[in-house]
PDB file of C-alpha atoms in Angstrom:
ATOM      1  CA  MET A   1       0.000   0.000   0.000  1.00 50.00           C
ATOM      2  CA  THR A   2       1.290   3.318  -0.896  1.00 53.00           C
ATOM      3  CA  GLY A   3       0.330   6.723   0.541  1.00 52.00           C
ATOM      4  CA  ARG A   4       1.340  10.247   0.304  1.00 57.00           C
ATOM      5  CA  LEU A   5       3.286  11.467   3.314  1.00 50.00           C
ATOM      6  CA  PRO A   6       2.684  15.015   4.530  1.00 54.00           C
ATOM      7  CA  SER A   7       5.285  17.468   3.538  1.00 55.00           C
ATOM      8  CA  PRO A   8       7.449  18.826   6.360  1.00 56.00           C
ATOM      9  CA  SER A   9       6.711  22.321   5.126  1.00 58.00           C
ATOM     10  CA  ASN A  10       2.964  21.669   5.444  1.00 62.00           C
ATOM     11  CA  GLU A  11       3.372  20.435   9.024  1.00 64.00           C
ATOM     12  CA  LYS A  12       5.381  23.498   9.929  1.00 65.00           C
ATOM     13  CA  GLY A  13       2.761  25.756   8.353  1.00 64.00           C
ATOM     14  CA  LEU A  14      -0.060  24.043  10.274  1.00 67.00           C
ATOM     15  CA  ALA A  15       1.855  24.245  13.528  1.00 68.00           C
ATOM     16  CA  ALA A  16       2.551  27.919  12.932  1.00 70.00           C
ATOM     17  CA  LEU A  17      -1.145  28.536  12.245  1.00 69.00           C
ATOM     18  CA  VAL A  18      -2.219  26.723  15.424  1.00 66.00           C
ATOM     19  CA  HIS A  19       0.371  28.638  17.420  1.00 67.00           C
ATOM     20  CA  ALA A  20      -0.800  31.933  15.954  1.00 70.00           C
ATOM     21  CA  VAL A  21      -4.437  31.159  16.783  1.00 67.00           C
ATOM     22  CA  ARG A  22      -3.562  30.136  20.327  1.00 70.00           C
ATOM     23  CA  SER A  23      -1.460  33.247  20.760  1.00 71.00           C
ATOM     24  CA  ARG A  24      -4.270  35.509  19.576  1.00 69.00           C
ATOM     25  CA  LEU A  25      -6.811  33.764  21.811  1.00 64.00           C
ATOM     26  CA  SER A  26      -4.487  34.099  24.775  1.00 68.00           C
ATOM     27  CA  ARG A  27      -3.960  37.800  24.131  1.00 66.00           C
ATOM     28  CA  PHE A  28      -7.711  38.274  23.668  1.00 60.00           C
ATOM     29  CA  GLY A  29      -8.398  36.563  26.995  1.00 59.00           C
ATOM     30  CA  LYS A  30      -5.873  38.752  28.772  1.00 61.00           C
ATOM     31  CA  ASP A  31      -6.898  41.979  27.037  1.00 56.00           C
ATOM     32  CA  ARG A  32      -8.758  44.281  29.451  1.00 58.00           C
ATOM     33  CA  SER A  33      -9.039  47.337  27.229  1.00 61.00           C
ATOM     34  CA  GLY A  34     -12.666  48.483  26.881  1.00 58.00           C
ATOM     35  CA  MET A  35     -13.833  46.667  30.005  1.00 63.00           C
ATOM     36  CA  GLY A  36     -14.683  49.974  31.682  1.00 66.00           C
ATOM     37  CA  ALA A  37     -16.965  50.964  28.820  1.00 69.00           C
ATOM     38  CA  VAL A  38     -18.727  47.596  28.890  1.00 70.00           C
ATOM     39  CA  GLU A  39     -19.215  47.717  32.660  1.00 73.00           C
ATOM     40  CA  PHE A  40     -20.524  51.279  32.477  1.00 74.00           C
ATOM     41  CA  ALA A  41     -23.000  50.311  29.757  1.00 77.00           C
ATOM     42  CA  MET A  42     -24.271  47.521  32.001  1.00 81.00           C
ATOM     43  CA  ILE A  43     -24.690  49.583  35.181  1.00 84.00           C
ATOM     44  CA  ALA A  44     -25.660  52.942  33.637  1.00 81.00           C
ATOM     45  CA  PRO A  45     -29.420  52.133  33.492  1.00 80.00           C
ATOM     46  CA  LEU A  46     -29.358  51.043  37.126  1.00 81.00           C
ATOM     47  CA  LEU A  47     -27.508  54.189  38.201  1.00 82.00           C
ATOM     48  CA  LEU A  48     -29.938  56.357  36.258  1.00 80.00           C
ATOM     49  CA  MET A  49     -32.896  54.616  37.873  1.00 78.00           C
ATOM     50  CA  LEU A  50     -31.416  55.104  41.352  1.00 79.00           C
ATOM     51  CA  TYR A  51     -30.756  58.779  40.630  1.00 81.00           C
ATOM     52  CA  ILE A  52     -34.302  59.438  39.424  1.00 78.00           C
ATOM     53  CA  THR A  53     -35.730  57.500  42.374  1.00 77.00           C
ATOM     54  CA  ALA A  54     -33.669  59.558  44.824  1.00 81.00           C
ATOM     55  CA  PHE A  55     -34.792  62.750  43.063  1.00 82.00           C
ATOM     56  CA  GLU A  56     -38.448  61.676  43.259  1.00 82.00           C
ATOM     57  CA  VAL A  57     -38.167  60.786  46.951  1.00 82.00           C
ATOM     58  CA  THR A  58     -36.579  64.168  47.703  1.00 87.00           C
ATOM     59  CA  ILE A  59     -39.339  66.083  45.899  1.00 88.00           C
ATOM     60  CA  GLY A  60     -42.060  63.951  47.498  1.00 87.00           C
ATOM     61  CA  LEU A  61     -40.671  64.494  50.991  1.00 91.00           C
ATOM     62  CA  SER A  62     -40.439  68.233  50.336  1.00 93.00           C
ATOM     63  CA  VAL A  63     -44.102  68.389  49.270  1.00 93.00           C
ATOM     64  CA  ALA A  64     -45.181  66.230  52.239  1.00 93.00           C
ATOM     65  CA  LYS A  65     -43.262  68.485  54.637  1.00 95.00           C
ATOM     66  CA  ARG A  66     -44.978  71.565  53.235  1.00 95.00           C
ATOM     67  CA  ALA A  67     -48.372  69.883  53.530  1.00 96.00           C
ATOM     68  CA  THR A  68     -47.678  69.148  57.200  1.00 96.00           C
ATOM     69  CA  ARG A  69     -46.548  72.701  57.893  1.00 96.00           C
ATOM     70  CA  SER A  70     -49.557  74.133  56.064  1.00 96.00           C
ATOM     71  CA  ALA A  71     -52.087  72.057  58.010  1.00 96.00           C
ATOM     72  CA  GLY A  72     -50.426  72.966  61.297  1.00 96.00           C
ATOM     73  CA  ALA A  73     -50.195  76.677  60.516  1.00 96.00           C
ATOM     74  CA  ILE A  74     -53.815  76.869  59.351  1.00 97.00           C
ATOM     75  CA  ALA A  75     -55.169  75.109  62.433  1.00 96.00           C
ATOM     76  CA  ASP A  76     -52.982  77.267  64.656  1.00 95.00           C
ATOM     77  CA  LEU A  77     -54.124  80.540  63.075  1.00 96.00           C
ATOM     78  CA  THR A  78     -57.788  79.544  63.141  1.00 95.00           C
ATOM     79  CA  THR A  79     -57.729  78.855  66.880  1.00 95.00           C
ATOM     80  CA  GLN A  80     -56.285  82.255  67.764  1.00 94.00           C
ATOM     81  CA  ALA A  81     -59.733  83.897  67.661  1.00 92.00           C
ATOM     82  CA  ASP A  82     -63.088  82.953  69.154  1.00 92.00           C
ATOM     83  CA  THR A  83     -64.913  83.771  65.914  1.00 94.00           C
ATOM     84  CA  VAL A  84     -63.870  83.389  62.283  1.00 95.00           C
ATOM     85  CA  ASP A  85     -65.645  84.436  59.107  1.00 93.00           C
ATOM     86  CA  LEU A  86     -65.421  83.420  55.466  1.00 93.00           C
ATOM     87  CA  ALA A  87     -62.986  86.209  54.649  1.00 93.00           C
ATOM     88  CA  THR A  88     -60.598  84.973  57.338  1.00 94.00           C
ATOM     89  CA  LEU A  89     -60.878  81.371  56.216  1.00 95.00           C
ATOM     90  CA  ASN A  90     -60.232  82.330  52.598  1.00 94.00           C
ATOM     91  CA  THR A  91     -56.900  83.838  53.601  1.00 95.00           C
ATOM     92  CA  MET A  92     -55.793  80.365  54.694  1.00 96.00           C
ATOM     93  CA  LYS A  93     -55.377  79.448  51.046  1.00 95.00           C
ATOM     94  CA  ASP A  94     -52.801  82.205  50.792  1.00 95.00           C
ATOM     95  CA  VAL A  95     -51.066  80.864  53.887  1.00 96.00           C
ATOM     96  CA  ALA A  96     -50.802  77.432  52.279  1.00 96.00           C
ATOM     97  CA  SER A  97     -49.601  78.906  48.977  1.00 95.00           C
ATOM     98  CA  ALA A  98     -46.847  80.816  50.763  1.00 95.00           C
ATOM     99  CA  ILE A  99     -45.664  77.669  52.560  1.00 96.00           C
ATOM    100  CA  PHE A 100     -45.799  75.526  49.416  1.00 95.00           C
ATOM    101  CA  ALA A 101     -43.798  77.965  47.273  1.00 92.00           C
ATOM    102  CA  PRO A 102     -42.313  77.289  44.767  1.00 91.00           C
ATOM    103  CA  TYR A 103     -44.739  74.383  44.283  1.00 90.00           C
ATOM    104  CA  SER A 104     -48.177  75.095  42.832  1.00 90.00           C
ATOM    105  CA  THR A 105     -51.302  74.799  45.003  1.00 91.00           C
ATOM    106  CA  ASP A 106     -53.833  75.095  42.154  1.00 91.00           C
ATOM    107  CA  GLU A 107     -55.130  71.577  42.826  1.00 92.00           C
ATOM    108  CA  MET A 108     -54.813  71.689  46.606  1.00 94.00           C
ATOM    109  CA  THR A 109     -57.829  70.749  48.725  1.00 95.00           C
ATOM    110  CA  LEU A 110     -58.236  72.584  52.039  1.00 96.00           C
ATOM    111  CA  GLN A 111     -60.760  71.785  54.759  1.00 96.00           C
ATOM    112  CA  ILE A 112     -61.227  73.433  58.159  1.00 96.00           C
ATOM    113  CA  THR A 113     -63.727  72.037  60.658  1.00 96.00           C
ATOM    114  CA  GLY A 114     -64.882  73.077  64.125  1.00 96.00           C
ATOM    115  CA  ILE A 115     -65.588  70.042  66.310  1.00 96.00           C
ATOM    116  CA  ASP A 116     -67.564  69.863  69.554  1.00 96.00           C
ATOM    117  CA  ILE A 117     -66.831  67.062  72.020  1.00 95.00           C
ATOM    118  CA  ASP A 118     -69.589  66.380  74.546  1.00 94.00           C
ATOM    119  CA  THR A 119     -69.306  65.080  78.110  1.00 93.00           C
ATOM    120  CA  ALA A 120     -69.292  61.491  76.863  1.00 91.00           C
ATOM    121  CA  GLY A 121     -66.405  62.149  74.467  1.00 91.00           C
ATOM    122  CA  LYS A 122     -68.590  62.036  71.353  1.00 94.00           C
ATOM    123  CA  ALA A 123     -67.383  64.378  68.607  1.00 96.00           C
ATOM    124  CA  THR A 124     -69.756  66.214  66.276  1.00 96.00           C
ATOM    125  CA  VAL A 125     -69.309  68.904  63.632  1.00 96.00           C
ATOM    126  CA  ARG A 126     -70.181  72.445  64.687  1.00 95.00           C
ATOM    127  CA  TRP A 127     -69.133  74.022  61.374  1.00 95.00           C
ATOM    128  CA  SER A 128     -66.989  73.152  58.381  1.00 95.00           C
ATOM    129  CA  TRP A 129     -65.517  74.960  55.408  1.00 95.00           C
ATOM    130  CA  ALA A 130     -63.625  73.911  52.289  1.00 94.00           C
ATOM    131  CA  GLY A 131     -61.396  75.952  50.042  1.00 92.00           C
ATOM    132  CA  ASP A 132     -63.965  75.834  47.239  1.00 90.00           C
ATOM    133  CA  GLY A 133     -66.614  77.391  49.504  1.00 86.00           C
ATOM    134  CA  SER A 134     -68.534  74.190  50.196  1.00 89.00           C
ATOM    135  CA  ALA A 135     -69.113  72.356  53.488  1.00 88.00           C
ATOM    136  CA  PRO A 136     -67.170  69.067  53.637  1.00 91.00           C
ATOM    137  CA  TYR A 137     -69.219  67.880  56.658  1.00 92.00           C
ATOM    138  CA  LEU A 138     -72.820  68.324  57.712  1.00 92.00           C
ATOM    139  CA  LYS A 139     -73.576  70.218  60.883  1.00 92.00           C
ATOM    140  CA  LYS A 140     -73.882  67.935  63.940  1.00 93.00           C
ATOM    141  CA  ALA A 141     -72.590  64.966  61.941  1.00 94.00           C
ATOM    142  CA  ALA A 142     -70.439  62.503  63.888  1.00 95.00           C
ATOM    143  CA  PHE A 143     -66.705  63.070  63.507  1.00 95.00           C
ATOM    144  CA  SER A 144     -64.122  60.351  64.105  1.00 93.00           C
ATOM    145  CA  LEU A 145     -61.258  61.499  66.341  1.00 93.00           C
ATOM    146  CA  PRO A 146     -58.077  59.818  67.550  1.00 89.00           C
ATOM    147  CA  ALA A 147     -58.796  58.427  71.020  1.00 83.00           C
ATOM    148  CA  ASN A 148     -55.947  60.338  72.662  1.00 87.00           C
ATOM    149  CA  ILE A 149     -57.394  63.781  71.796  1.00 90.00           C
ATOM    150  CA  ALA A 150     -61.113  63.153  72.339  1.00 89.00           C
ATOM    151  CA  THR A 151     -61.243  65.021  75.650  1.00 91.00           C
ATOM    152  CA  PRO A 152     -64.836  65.320  76.996  1.00 93.00           C
ATOM    153  CA  SER A 153     -66.404  68.790  77.070  1.00 93.00           C
ATOM    154  CA  SER A 154     -63.891  70.386  74.730  1.00 94.00           C
ATOM    155  CA  PHE A 155     -63.572  71.874  71.265  1.00 96.00           C
ATOM    156  CA  LEU A 156     -61.116  71.262  68.418  1.00 96.00           C
ATOM    157  CA  VAL A 157     -60.277  72.785  65.078  1.00 96.00           C
ATOM    158  CA  HIS A 158     -59.338  70.265  62.425  1.00 97.00           C
ATOM    159  CA  ALA A 159     -57.337  71.370  59.372  1.00 97.00           C
ATOM    160  CA  ARG A 160     -56.811  69.005  56.461  1.00 97.00           C
ATOM    161  CA  VAL A 161     -54.584  69.700  53.455  1.00 97.00           C
ATOM    162  CA  SER A 162     -54.478  67.406  50.410  1.00 96.00           C
ATOM    163  CA  ILE A 163     -52.437  67.962  47.281  1.00 95.00           C
ATOM    164  CA  PRO A 164     -51.898  65.689  44.257  1.00 92.00           C
ATOM    165  CA  HIS A 165     -48.325  64.835  43.346  1.00 87.00           C
ATOM    166  CA  GLN A 166     -47.196  63.309  40.070  1.00 81.00           C
ATOM    167  CA  LEU A 167     -44.115  61.140  39.957  1.00 76.00           C
ATOM    168  CA  LEU A 168     -41.839  61.328  36.908  1.00 68.00           C
ATOM    169  CA  MET A 169     -40.576  57.787  37.452  1.00 61.00           C
ATOM    170  CA  PHE A 170     -38.122  55.868  35.293  1.00 50.00           C
ATOM    171  CA  MET A 171     -39.820  54.415  32.172  1.00 53.00           C
ATOM    172  CA  PRO A 172     -43.288  55.701  33.174  1.00 55.00           C
ATOM    173  CA  GLY A 173     -44.942  53.585  30.494  1.00 59.00           C
ATOM    174  CA  LEU A 174     -44.144  50.495  32.547  1.00 57.00           C
ATOM    175  CA  MET A 175     -45.581  51.905  35.782  1.00 61.00           C
ATOM    176  CA  PRO A 176     -49.293  51.762  36.674  1.00 63.00           C
ATOM    177  CA  ALA A 177     -51.115  55.087  36.927  1.00 62.00           C
ATOM    178  CA  SER A 178     -51.745  54.485  40.636  1.00 63.00           C
ATOM    179  CA  MET A 179     -47.993  54.686  41.234  1.00 68.00           C
ATOM    180  CA  GLN A 180     -47.473  57.778  39.090  1.00 74.00           C
ATOM    181  CA  ASN A 181     -50.220  59.915  40.628  1.00 81.00           C
ATOM    182  CA  ILE A 182     -50.504  60.067  44.403  1.00 86.00           C
ATOM    183  CA  THR A 183     -52.262  62.372  46.859  1.00 91.00           C
ATOM    184  CA  ILE A 184     -50.379  63.673  49.876  1.00 94.00           C
ATOM    185  CA  THR A 185     -52.705  64.433  52.785  1.00 95.00           C
ATOM    186  CA  ARG A 186     -51.840  65.910  56.173  1.00 96.00           C
ATOM    187  CA  GLU A 187     -54.109  66.982  59.026  1.00 96.00           C
ATOM    188  CA  TYR A 188     -53.790  68.758  62.362  1.00 95.00           C
ATOM    189  CA  TYR A 189     -55.990  69.216  65.428  1.00 96.00           C
ATOM    190  CA  PHE A 190     -55.701  72.361  67.586  1.00 95.00           C
ATOM    191  CA  ARG A 191     -57.640  73.473  70.652  1.00 94.00           C
ATOM    192  CA  GLN A 192     -59.120  76.955  70.825  1.00 91.00           C
ATOM    193  CA  ARG A 193     -57.064  79.726  72.450  1.00 90.00           C
ATOM    194  CA  ILE A 194     -59.919  82.039  73.533  1.00 88.00           C
ATOM    195  CA  ASN A 195     -63.196  81.193  75.304  1.00 88.00           C
ATOM    196  CA  GLU A 196     -64.694  77.723  74.964  1.00 90.00           C
ATOM    197  CA  ALA A 197     -64.924  77.344  71.197  1.00 93.00           C
ATOM    198  CA  VAL A 198     -64.303  78.933  67.804  1.00 95.00           C
ATOM    199  CA  SER A 199     -67.510  79.849  66.022  1.00 93.00           C
ATOM    200  CA  CYS A 200     -68.042  80.515  62.323  1.00 93.00           C
ATOM    201  CA  PRO A 201     -71.461  82.114  61.781  1.00 90.00           C
ATOM    202  CA  GLY A 202     -71.043  82.433  58.007  1.00 86.00           C
ATOM    203  CA  CYS A 203     -69.768  78.917  57.322  1.00 87.00           C
ATOM    204  CA  PRO A 204     -71.967  76.781  55.036  1.00 78.00           C
ATOM    205  CA  SER A 205     -72.762  74.309  57.823  1.00 64.00           C
ATOM    206  CA  GLY A 206     -72.596  76.880  60.633  1.00 50.00           C
TER     207      GLY A 206
END
């Protein structure tokens, strides 16, 4: 049987080719140039999401803080007289706007309510007023109070501030509307400063 033996030059060429391929693969495996760009491309979306989330939390906390301050200031101012009228109550919208600046209060909801507490600790509405001029509660309607402030034979002023807040969010198309639009509500109770109660003769339910 006869056969054709490989040429020594062919064997050397094949060995050189294999060596070259191995050498290139080895250099490719050890090459770290461009790794920073690849890693940044992988973590950039996550970093952007964290940044936007932190920004949203900061804005939300700022709005919530202003809502708390507004409710407290309004209840405090209302209890500094024994009688309030509609003109006085309307100025409370300006008080809230000043506290919320630079945020808009165009969609803010404001409610102020005078609450009587009888000898048994039952709370009922004496008068109520809303920023749009309506009465949020009916006169003598029952009013639910926290147990620790329902002191018998007393009077309270309740101030409630609600304001919608829209979140920008990352990729808002993937987020449900309930997570993009929230309402921040804060409320305060204050006792009257003068006499036994604060009256509001001109209030819708007064």
